[in-house]
Coordinates of C-alpha atoms (C1' of nucleotides) in Angstrom, one line a residue:
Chain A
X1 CA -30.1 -33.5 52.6
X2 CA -27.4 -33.0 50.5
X3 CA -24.1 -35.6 50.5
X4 CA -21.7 -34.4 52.8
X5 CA -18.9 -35.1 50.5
X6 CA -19.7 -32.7 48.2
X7 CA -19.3 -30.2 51.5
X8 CA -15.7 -31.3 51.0
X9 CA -15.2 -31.1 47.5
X10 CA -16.5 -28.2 46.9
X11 CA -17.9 -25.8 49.9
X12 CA -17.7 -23.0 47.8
X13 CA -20.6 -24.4 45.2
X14 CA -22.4 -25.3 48.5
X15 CA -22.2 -21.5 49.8
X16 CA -23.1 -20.1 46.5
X17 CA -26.1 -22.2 46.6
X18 CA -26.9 -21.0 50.2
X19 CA -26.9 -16.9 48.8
X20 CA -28.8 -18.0 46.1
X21 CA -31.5 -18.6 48.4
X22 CA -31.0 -15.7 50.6
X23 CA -30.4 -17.3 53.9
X24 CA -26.8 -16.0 54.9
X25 CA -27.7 -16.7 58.6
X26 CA -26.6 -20.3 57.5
X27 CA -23.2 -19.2 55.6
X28 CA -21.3 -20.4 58.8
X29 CA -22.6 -23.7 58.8
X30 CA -20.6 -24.8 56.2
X31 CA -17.4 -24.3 57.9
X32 CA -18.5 -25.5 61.2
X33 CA -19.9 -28.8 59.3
X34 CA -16.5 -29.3 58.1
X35 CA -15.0 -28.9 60.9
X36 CA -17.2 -31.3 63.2
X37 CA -16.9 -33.7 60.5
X38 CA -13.0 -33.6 60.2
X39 CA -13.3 -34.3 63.8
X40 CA -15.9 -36.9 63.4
X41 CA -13.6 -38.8 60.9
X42 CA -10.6 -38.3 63.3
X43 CA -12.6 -40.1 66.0
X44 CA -14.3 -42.6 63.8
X45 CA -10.8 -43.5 62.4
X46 CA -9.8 -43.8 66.4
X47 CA -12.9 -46.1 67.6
X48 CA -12.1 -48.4 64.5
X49 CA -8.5 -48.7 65.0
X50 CA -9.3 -49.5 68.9
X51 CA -12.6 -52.0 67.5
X52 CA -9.6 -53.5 65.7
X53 CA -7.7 -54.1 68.2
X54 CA -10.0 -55.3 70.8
X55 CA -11.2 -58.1 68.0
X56 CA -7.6 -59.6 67.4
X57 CA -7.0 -59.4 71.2
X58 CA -10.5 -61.5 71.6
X59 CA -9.0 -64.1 69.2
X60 CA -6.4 -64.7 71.1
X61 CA -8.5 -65.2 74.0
X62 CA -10.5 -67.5 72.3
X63 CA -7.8 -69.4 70.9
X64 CA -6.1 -69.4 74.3
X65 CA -9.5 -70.5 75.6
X66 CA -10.0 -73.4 73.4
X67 CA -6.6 -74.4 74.6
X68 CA -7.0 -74.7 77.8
X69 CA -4.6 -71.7 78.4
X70 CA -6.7 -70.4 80.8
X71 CA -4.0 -68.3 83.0
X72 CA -3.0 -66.9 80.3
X73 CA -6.1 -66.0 78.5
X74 CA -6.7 -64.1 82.1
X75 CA -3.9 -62.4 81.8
X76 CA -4.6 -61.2 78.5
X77 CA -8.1 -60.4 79.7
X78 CA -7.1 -57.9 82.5
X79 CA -4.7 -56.0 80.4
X80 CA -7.8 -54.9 78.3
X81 CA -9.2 -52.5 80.2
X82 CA -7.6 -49.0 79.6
X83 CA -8.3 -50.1 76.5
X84 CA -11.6 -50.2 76.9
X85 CA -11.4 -46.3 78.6
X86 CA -9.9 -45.1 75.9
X87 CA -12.6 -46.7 73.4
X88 CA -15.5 -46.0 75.3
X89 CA -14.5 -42.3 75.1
X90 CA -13.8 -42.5 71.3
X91 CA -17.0 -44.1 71.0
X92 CA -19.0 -41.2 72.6
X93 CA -17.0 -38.6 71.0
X94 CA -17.6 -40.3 67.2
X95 CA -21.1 -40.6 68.3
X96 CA -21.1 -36.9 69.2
X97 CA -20.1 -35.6 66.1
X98 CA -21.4 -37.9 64.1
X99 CA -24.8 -36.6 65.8
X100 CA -23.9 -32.5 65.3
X101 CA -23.0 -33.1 61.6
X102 CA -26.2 -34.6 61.2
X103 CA -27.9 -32.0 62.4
X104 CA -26.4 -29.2 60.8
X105 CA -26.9 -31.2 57.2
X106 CA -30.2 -31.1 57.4
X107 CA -30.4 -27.7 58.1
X108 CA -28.1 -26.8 55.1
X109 CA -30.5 -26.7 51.9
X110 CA -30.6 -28.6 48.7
X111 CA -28.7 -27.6 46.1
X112 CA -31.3 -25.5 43.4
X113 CA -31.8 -26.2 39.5
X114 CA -30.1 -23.8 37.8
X115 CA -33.1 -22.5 35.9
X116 CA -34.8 -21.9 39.3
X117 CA -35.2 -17.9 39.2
X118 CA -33.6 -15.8 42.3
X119 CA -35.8 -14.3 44.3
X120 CA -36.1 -13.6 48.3
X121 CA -39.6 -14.9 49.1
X122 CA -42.8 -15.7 47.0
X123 CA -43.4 -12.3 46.0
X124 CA -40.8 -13.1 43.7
X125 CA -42.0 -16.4 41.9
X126 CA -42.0 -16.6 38.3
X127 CA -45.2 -16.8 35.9
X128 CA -44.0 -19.7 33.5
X129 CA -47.4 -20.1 31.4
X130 CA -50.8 -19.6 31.5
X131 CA -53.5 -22.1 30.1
X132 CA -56.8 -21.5 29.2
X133 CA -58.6 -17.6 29.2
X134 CA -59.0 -16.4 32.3
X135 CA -62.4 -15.3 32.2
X136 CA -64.7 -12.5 34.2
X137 CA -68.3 -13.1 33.7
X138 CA -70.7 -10.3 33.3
X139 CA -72.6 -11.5 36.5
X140 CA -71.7 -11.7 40.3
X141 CA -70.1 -15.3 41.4
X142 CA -70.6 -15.4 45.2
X143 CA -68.7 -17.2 47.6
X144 CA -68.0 -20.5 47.3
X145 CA -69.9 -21.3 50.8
X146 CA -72.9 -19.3 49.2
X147 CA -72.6 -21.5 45.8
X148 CA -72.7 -24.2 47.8
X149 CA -75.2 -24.0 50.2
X150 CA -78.0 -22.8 47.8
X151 CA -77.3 -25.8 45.7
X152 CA -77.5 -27.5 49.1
X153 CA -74.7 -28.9 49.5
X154 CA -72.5 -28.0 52.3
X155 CA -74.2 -28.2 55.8
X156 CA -71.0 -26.0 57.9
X157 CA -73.3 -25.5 60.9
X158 CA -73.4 -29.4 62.0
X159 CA -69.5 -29.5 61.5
X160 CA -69.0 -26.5 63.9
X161 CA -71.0 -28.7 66.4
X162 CA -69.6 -32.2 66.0
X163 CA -66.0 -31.2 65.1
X164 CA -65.2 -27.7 65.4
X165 CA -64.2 -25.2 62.2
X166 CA -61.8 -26.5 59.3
X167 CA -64.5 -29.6 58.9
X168 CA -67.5 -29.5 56.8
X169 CA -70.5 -32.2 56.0
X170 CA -70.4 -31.9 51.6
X171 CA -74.3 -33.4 50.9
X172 CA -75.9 -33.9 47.6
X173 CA -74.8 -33.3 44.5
X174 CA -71.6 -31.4 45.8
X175 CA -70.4 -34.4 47.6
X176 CA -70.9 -36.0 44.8
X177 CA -69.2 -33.9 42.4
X178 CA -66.1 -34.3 45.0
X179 CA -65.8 -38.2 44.5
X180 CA -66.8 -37.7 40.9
X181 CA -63.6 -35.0 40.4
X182 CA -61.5 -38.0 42.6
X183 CA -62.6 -40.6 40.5
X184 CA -61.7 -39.0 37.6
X185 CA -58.5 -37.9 38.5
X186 CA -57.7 -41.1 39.4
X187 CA -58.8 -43.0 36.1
X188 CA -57.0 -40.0 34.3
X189 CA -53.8 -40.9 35.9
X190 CA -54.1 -44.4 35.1
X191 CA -54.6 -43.6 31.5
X192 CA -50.9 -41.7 31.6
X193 CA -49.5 -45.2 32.9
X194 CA -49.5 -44.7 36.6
X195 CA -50.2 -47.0 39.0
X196 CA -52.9 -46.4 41.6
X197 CA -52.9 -47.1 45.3
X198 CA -54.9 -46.4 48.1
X199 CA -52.1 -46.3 51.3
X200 CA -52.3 -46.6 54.4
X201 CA -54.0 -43.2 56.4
X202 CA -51.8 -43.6 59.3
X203 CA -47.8 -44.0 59.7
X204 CA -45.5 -45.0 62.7
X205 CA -43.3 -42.5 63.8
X206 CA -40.7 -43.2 62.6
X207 CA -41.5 -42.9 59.2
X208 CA -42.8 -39.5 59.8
X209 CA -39.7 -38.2 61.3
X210 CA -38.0 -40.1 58.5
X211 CA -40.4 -37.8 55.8
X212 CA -40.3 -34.2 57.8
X213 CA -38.5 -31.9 59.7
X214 CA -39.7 -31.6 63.6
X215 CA -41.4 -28.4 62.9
X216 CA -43.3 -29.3 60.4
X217 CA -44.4 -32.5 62.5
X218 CA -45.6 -30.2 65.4
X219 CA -47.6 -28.2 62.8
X220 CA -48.8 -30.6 60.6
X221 CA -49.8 -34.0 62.1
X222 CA -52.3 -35.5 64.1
X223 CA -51.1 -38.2 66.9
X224 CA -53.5 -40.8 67.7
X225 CA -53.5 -41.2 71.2
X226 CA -51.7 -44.3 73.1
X227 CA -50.2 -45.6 69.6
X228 CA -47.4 -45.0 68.0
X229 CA -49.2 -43.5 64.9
X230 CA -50.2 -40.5 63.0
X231 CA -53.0 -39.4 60.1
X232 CA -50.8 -38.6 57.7
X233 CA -51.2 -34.7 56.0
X234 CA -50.6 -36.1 52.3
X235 CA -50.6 -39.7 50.4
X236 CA -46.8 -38.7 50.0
X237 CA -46.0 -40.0 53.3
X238 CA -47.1 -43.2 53.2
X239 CA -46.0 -43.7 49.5
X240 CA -42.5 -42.5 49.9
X241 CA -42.2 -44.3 53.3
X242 CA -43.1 -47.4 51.7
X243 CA -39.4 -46.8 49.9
X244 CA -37.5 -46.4 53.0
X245 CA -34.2 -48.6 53.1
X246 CA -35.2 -50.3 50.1
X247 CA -32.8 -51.0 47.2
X248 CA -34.5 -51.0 43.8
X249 CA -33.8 -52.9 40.6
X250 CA -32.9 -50.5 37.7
X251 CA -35.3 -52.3 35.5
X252 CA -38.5 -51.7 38.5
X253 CA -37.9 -48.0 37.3
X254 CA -39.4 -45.1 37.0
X255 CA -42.1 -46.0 39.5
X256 CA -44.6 -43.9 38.5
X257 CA -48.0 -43.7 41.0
X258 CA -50.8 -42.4 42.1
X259 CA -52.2 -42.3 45.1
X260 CA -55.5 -41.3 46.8
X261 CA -56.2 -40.5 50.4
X262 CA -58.0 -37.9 53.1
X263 CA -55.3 -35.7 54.4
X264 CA -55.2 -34.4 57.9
X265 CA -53.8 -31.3 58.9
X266 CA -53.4 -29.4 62.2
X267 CA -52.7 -26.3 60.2
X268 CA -50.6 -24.6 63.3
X269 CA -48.8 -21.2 61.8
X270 CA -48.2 -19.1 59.3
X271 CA -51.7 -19.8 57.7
X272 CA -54.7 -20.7 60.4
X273 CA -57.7 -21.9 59.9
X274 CA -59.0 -18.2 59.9
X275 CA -61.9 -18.2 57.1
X276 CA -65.2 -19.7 56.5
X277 CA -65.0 -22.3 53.6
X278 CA -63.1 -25.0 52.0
X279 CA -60.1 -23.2 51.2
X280 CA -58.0 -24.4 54.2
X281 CA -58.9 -27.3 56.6
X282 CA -58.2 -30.1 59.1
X283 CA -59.7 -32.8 56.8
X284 CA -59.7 -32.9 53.0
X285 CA -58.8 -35.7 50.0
X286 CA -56.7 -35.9 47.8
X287 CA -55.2 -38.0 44.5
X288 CA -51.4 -37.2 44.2
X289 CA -48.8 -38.3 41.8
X290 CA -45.1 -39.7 42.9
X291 CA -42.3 -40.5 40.7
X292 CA -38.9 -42.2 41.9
X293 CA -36.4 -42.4 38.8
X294 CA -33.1 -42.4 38.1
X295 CA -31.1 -39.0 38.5
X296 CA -31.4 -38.5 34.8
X297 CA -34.9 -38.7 34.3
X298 CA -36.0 -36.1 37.1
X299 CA -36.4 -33.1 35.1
X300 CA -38.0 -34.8 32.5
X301 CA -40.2 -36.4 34.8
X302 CA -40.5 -32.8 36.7
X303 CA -41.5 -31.4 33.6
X304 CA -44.2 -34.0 32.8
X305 CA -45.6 -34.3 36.2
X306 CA -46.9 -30.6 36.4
X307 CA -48.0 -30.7 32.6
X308 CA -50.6 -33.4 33.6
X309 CA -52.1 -31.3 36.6
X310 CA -52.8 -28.4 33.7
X311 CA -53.9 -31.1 31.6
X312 CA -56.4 -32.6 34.0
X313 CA -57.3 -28.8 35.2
X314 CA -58.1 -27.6 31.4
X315 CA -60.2 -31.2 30.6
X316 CA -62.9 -29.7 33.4
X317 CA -62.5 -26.1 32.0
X318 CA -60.8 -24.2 34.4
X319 CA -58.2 -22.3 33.5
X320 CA -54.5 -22.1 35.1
X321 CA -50.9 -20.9 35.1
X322 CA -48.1 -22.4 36.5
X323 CA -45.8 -20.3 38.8
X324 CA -42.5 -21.7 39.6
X325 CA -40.8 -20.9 43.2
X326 CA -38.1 -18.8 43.1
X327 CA -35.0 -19.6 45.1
X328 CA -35.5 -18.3 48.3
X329 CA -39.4 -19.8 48.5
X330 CA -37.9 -23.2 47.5
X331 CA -38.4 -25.2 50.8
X332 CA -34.8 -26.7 51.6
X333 CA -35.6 -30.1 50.4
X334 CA -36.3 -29.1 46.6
X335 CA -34.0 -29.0 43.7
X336 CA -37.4 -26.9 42.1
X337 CA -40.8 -26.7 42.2
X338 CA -43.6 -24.5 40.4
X339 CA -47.2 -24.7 41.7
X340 CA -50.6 -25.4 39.7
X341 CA -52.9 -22.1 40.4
X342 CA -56.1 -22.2 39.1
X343 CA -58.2 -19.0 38.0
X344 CA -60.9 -17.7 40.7
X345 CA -63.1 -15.5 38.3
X346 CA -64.9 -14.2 42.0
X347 CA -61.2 -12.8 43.3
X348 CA -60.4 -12.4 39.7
X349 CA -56.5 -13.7 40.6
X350 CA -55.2 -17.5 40.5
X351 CA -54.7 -19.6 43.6
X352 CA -53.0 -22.3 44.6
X353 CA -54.6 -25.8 43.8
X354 CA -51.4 -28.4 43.4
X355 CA -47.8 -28.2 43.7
X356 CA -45.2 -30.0 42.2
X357 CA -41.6 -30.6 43.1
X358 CA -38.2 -32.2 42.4
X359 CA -36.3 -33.5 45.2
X360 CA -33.6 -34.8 43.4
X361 CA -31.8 -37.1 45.7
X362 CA -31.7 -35.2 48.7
X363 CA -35.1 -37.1 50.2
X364 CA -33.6 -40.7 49.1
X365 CA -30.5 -39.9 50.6
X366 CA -32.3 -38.7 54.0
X367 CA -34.2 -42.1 53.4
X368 CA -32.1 -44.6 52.1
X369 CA -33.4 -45.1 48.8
X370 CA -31.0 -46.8 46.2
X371 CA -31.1 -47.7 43.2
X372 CA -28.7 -50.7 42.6
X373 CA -26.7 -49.9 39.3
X374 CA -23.7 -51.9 37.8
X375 CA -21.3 -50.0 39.6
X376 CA -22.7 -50.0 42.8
X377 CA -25.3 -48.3 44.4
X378 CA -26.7 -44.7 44.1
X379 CA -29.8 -42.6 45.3
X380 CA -32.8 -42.6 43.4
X381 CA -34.4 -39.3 42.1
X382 CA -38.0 -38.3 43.9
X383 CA -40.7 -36.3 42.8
X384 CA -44.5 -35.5 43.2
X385 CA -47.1 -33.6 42.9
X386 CA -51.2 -32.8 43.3
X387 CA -53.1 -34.2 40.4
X388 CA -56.1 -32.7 42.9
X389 CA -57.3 -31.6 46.2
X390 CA -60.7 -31.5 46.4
X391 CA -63.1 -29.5 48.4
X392 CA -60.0 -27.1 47.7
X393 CA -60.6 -27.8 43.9
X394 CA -64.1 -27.6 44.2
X395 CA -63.8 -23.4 44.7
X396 CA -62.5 -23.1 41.4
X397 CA -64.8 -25.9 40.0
X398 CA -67.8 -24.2 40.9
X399 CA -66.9 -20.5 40.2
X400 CA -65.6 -21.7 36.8
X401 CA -68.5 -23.6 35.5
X402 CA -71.7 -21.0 37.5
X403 CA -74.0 -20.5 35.0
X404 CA -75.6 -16.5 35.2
X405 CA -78.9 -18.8 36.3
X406 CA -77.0 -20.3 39.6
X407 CA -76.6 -23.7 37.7
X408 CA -73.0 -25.6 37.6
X409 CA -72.5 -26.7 34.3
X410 CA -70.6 -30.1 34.2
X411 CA -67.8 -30.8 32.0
X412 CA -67.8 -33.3 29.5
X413 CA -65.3 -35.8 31.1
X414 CA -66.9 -35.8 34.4
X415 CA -70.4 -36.8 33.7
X416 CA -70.2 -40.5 33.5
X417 CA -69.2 -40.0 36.9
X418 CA -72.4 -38.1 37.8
X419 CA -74.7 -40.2 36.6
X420 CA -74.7 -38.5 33.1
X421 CA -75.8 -34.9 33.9
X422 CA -74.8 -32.2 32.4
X423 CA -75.4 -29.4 34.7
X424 CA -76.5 -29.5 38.7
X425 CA -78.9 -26.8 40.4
Chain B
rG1 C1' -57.2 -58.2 72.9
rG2 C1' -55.4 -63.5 74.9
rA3 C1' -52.0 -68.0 74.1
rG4 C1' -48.1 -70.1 71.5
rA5 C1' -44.1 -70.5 67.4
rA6 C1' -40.8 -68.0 64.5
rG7 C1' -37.6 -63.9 62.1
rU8 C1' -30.1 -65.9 59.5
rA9 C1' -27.8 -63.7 52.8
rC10 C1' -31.9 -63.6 46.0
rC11 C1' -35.0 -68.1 48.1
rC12 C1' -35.1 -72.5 51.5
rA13 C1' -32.3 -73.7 55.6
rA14 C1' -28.1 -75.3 59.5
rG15 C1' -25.9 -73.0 63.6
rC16 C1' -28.6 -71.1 69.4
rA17 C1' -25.0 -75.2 76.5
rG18 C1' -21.0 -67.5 73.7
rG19 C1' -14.7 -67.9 70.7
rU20 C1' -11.0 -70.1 63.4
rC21 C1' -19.1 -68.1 62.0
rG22 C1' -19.3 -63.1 57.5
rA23 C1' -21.9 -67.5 58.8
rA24 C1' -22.6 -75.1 56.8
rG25 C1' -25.9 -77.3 53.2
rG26 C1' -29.4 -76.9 49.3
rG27 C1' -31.9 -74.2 45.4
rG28 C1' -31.5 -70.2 42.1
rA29 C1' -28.6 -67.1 39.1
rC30 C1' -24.2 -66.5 36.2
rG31 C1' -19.8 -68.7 33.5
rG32 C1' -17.6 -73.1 31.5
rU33 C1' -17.1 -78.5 29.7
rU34 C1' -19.9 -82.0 26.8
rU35 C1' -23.7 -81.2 22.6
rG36 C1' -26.4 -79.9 15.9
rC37 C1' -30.0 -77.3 19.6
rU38 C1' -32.4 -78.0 24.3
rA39 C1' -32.4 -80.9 28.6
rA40 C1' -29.4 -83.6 31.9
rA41 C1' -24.7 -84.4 34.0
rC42 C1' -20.1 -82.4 35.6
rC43 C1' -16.7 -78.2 36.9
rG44 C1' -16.5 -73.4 38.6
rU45 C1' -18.2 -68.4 40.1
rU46 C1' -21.5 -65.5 42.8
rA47 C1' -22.5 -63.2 49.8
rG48 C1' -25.5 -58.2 50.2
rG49 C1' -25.2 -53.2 52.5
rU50 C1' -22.6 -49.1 54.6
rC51 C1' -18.8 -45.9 56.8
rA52 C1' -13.7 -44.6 57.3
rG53 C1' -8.4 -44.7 55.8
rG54 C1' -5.4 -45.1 51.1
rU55 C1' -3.5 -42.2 44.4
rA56 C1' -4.4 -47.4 44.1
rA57 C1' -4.0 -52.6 45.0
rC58 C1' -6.1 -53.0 49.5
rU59 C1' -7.0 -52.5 54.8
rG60 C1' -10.2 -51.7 58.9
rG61 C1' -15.1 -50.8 61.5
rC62 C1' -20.3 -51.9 61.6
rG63 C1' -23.5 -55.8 60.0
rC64 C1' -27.5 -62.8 61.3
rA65 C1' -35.5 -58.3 61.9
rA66 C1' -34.6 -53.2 64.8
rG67 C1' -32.7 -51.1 69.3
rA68 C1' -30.5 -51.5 74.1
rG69 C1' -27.7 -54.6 77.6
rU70 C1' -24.2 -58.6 79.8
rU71 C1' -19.1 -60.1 78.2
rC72 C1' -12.3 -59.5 76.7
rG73 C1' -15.6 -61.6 72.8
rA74 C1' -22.8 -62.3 70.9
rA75 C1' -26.2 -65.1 65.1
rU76 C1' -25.8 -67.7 69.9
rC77 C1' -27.5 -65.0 76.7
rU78 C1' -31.0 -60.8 78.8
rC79 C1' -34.6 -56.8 78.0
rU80 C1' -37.7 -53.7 74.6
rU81 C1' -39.9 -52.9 69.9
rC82 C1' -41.4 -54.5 65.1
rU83 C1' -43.0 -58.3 61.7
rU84 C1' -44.9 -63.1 60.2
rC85 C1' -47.5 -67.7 61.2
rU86 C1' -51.1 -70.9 64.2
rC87 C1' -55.2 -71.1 67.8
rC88 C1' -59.0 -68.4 70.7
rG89 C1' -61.9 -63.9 71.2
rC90 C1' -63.9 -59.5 68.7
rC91 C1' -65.3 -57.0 64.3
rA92 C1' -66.8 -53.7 59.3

RNA sequence: GGAGAAGUACCCAAGCAGGUCGAAGGGGACGGUUUGCUAAACCGUUAGGUCAGGUAACUGGCGCAAGAGUUCGAAUCUCUUCUUCUCCGCCA
């Protein structure tokens, strides 16, 4: 959500940011927000004037009162009611507006980076770098199910039957391998500083209307039924929630943490659960990074956030690039935002494994979360991103490091975490 | 899950038979006096947040866990929710 004053300063920079993303359907909000907020002011101005009055007149009643000027105190008291029409009616109208501008802000996007590349939908994102050589072997890597199952360690059959598709049992050395890959990226990212939290897996509702648009509610979240709470689809929730209406000390920044936890996703939509495997499912884990900072540490922060996914990628040998959202795939919320692919040597093209983005203020200012600065108060910057998703991760894990004789070859940093083998099979 | 008690500003805490209460009193923090320095003592300052109006000084609204209600008027009365504490029950 972007501040609504800027609407008034400057519509025009608002608009331009609008084409930029290619959704001229919304051009007209901006002058219907400005209108319904003209309006809202007129009315606000109203209600307060008529609060005003009302308190100085309940003064005098008091004072009256204490007096024992009761006559006239009644007096007083029954020539407040058209007053009390005329309030009740500002009221409702302030509330109106108030309510319509609202709504219309948060459907009016963020306002981009400038060094965010124009472009209608994904099929215009940007390659920004590759890391590591994106190799072909000279031997067939089967699917990741296949890879799996003859190393036995995926049983998909007992899933269908206790839970339905988009679950999975991981067994062995695989599931293994998954907490290994956790554990590690979690050690990694307290080597760079952060802190590390397990949250909690559920959230009110509140806080998940406070952290997501409706839609995205329906099509994301699991309800638990008869409480008010929901598995969350991403650490980010709970972590970000934990900073709602809270005022932070300059000094207590950046907060810089990491954060582990299963994910939960309905995965209603564009993208259905619609193929065998790991690739997209109800249930999976994941470590995530979250920054908030002040406003002029984001794109530093931005910067350093997706460097250690690469980073953490390369260490286990699987190569990546980095493909950065062009304006009209930014979601509304993001100042900019590239995603972590890693290279499938089976599909021989990248996929996505992490994304990171910069939120700028527009998440604290839906929030409420300040920073409190000499000069008053202002909205802190937000950022995060994957540092890994595992059994996602696993895919590109396991076609990576196949051996031509069916073994997995494990990477140097993970094997302390595996009980000091090097390969598996 | 059952039964009680409570939630007031940075912290503790008064107010709760509705009206000079935006809120006593401490403590802390900050500034000053004294002092070679520190401590102590004394004097003083510090109410958060947010919205609106105004070029501004400033003015006004909201605000005593959150929300709703009663009332001319609510920290104070009623209801709902949340949280904390104590006891009982249950449980990794």
């Amino acid at each position: 959500m972007i501040d609504i004053r800027l609407i008034r300063k400057d519509p025009d920079l608002v608009r331009e940011n609008i084409k930029k993303k290619f959704q001229f359907e919304k051009l007209p909000l901006v002058d219907e927000v400005i209108e319904l907020d003209a309006k809202y002011r007129e009315a606000k101005l109203r209600s307060d004037n008529l609060r005003s009055e009302r308190n100085t007149i309940s003064k005098q009643i008091g004072t009256l009162m204490r007096e024992g000027k009761r006559e006239e105190a009644e007096k007083i008291k029954s020539q407040i009611g058209k007053m009390a029409k005329q309030l009740e009616e500002s009221e409702r109208l302030e509330k109106e507006y108030f309510e319509k501008v609202q709504e219309i802000m948060l459907q009016i996007p963020n306002i981009i980076d400038d060094t965010v590349p124009i472009g209608k939908d994904d099929s215009e994102n940007v390659e920004v770098e590759r890391f590591g050589e994106p190799v072909v072997p000279d031997f067939e890597i089967p699917y990741h199910v296949d890879i799996m199952e003859r190393l036995d360690g995926i049983d998909l059959d007992s899933s269908r039957k206790t839970s339905g598709s988009g679950f999975y049992y991981l067994k062995g050395n695989i599931a293994r391998l998954h907490s290994a890959v956790l554990s590690y990226a979690r050690d990694f990212m307290i080597d760079k500083g952060f802190t590390y939290y397990i949250p909690p897996f559920m959230i009110r509702g509140n806080v998940v209307s406070g952290v997501m648009s409706f839609t995205e509610m329906e099509n994301m979240m699991y309800k638990i039924e008869g409480e008010d709470l929901y598995l969350i689809g991403t650490s980010e929730h709970s972590m970000i929630g934990k900073f709602i209406d809270t005022i932070l000390d300059e000094e207590s920044l950046p907060q810089t943490l990491t954060s582990y936890s299963p994910c939960f996703r309905k995965e209603v939509g564009a993208h259905g659960i619609e193929e065998r495997g790991v690739y997209r499912i109800h249930q999976f884990e994941k470590q995530e990074m979250v920054v908030v900072c002040k406003p002029e540490d984001s794109k530093a922060w931005f910067d350093k956030l997706w460097q250690y996914a690469v980073e953490f990628f390369r260490s286990l040998d699987i190569p990546v690039r980095v493909l950065e959202c062009c304006s009209g795939d930014l979601a509304d919320l993001k100042v900019k935002s590239v995603d972590v692919e890693a290279w499938s040597p089976r599909q021989q093209k990248y996929f996505e494994v992490g994304s990171c983005s910069n939120l700028g203020d527009a998440q604290a200012r839906r929030l409420g979360i300040r920073i409190k600065g000499k000069d008053g108060n202002y909205f802190a910057h937000t950022l995060n991103n994957t540092v890994v998703a595992p059994p996602r991760m696993l895919i590109a894990f396991l076609e990576n490091n196949l051996n031509k004789d069916g073994t997995i070859r494990i990477p140097e940093p993970l094997r302390i975490y595996m009980g000091g083998k090097e390969f598996i099979g």
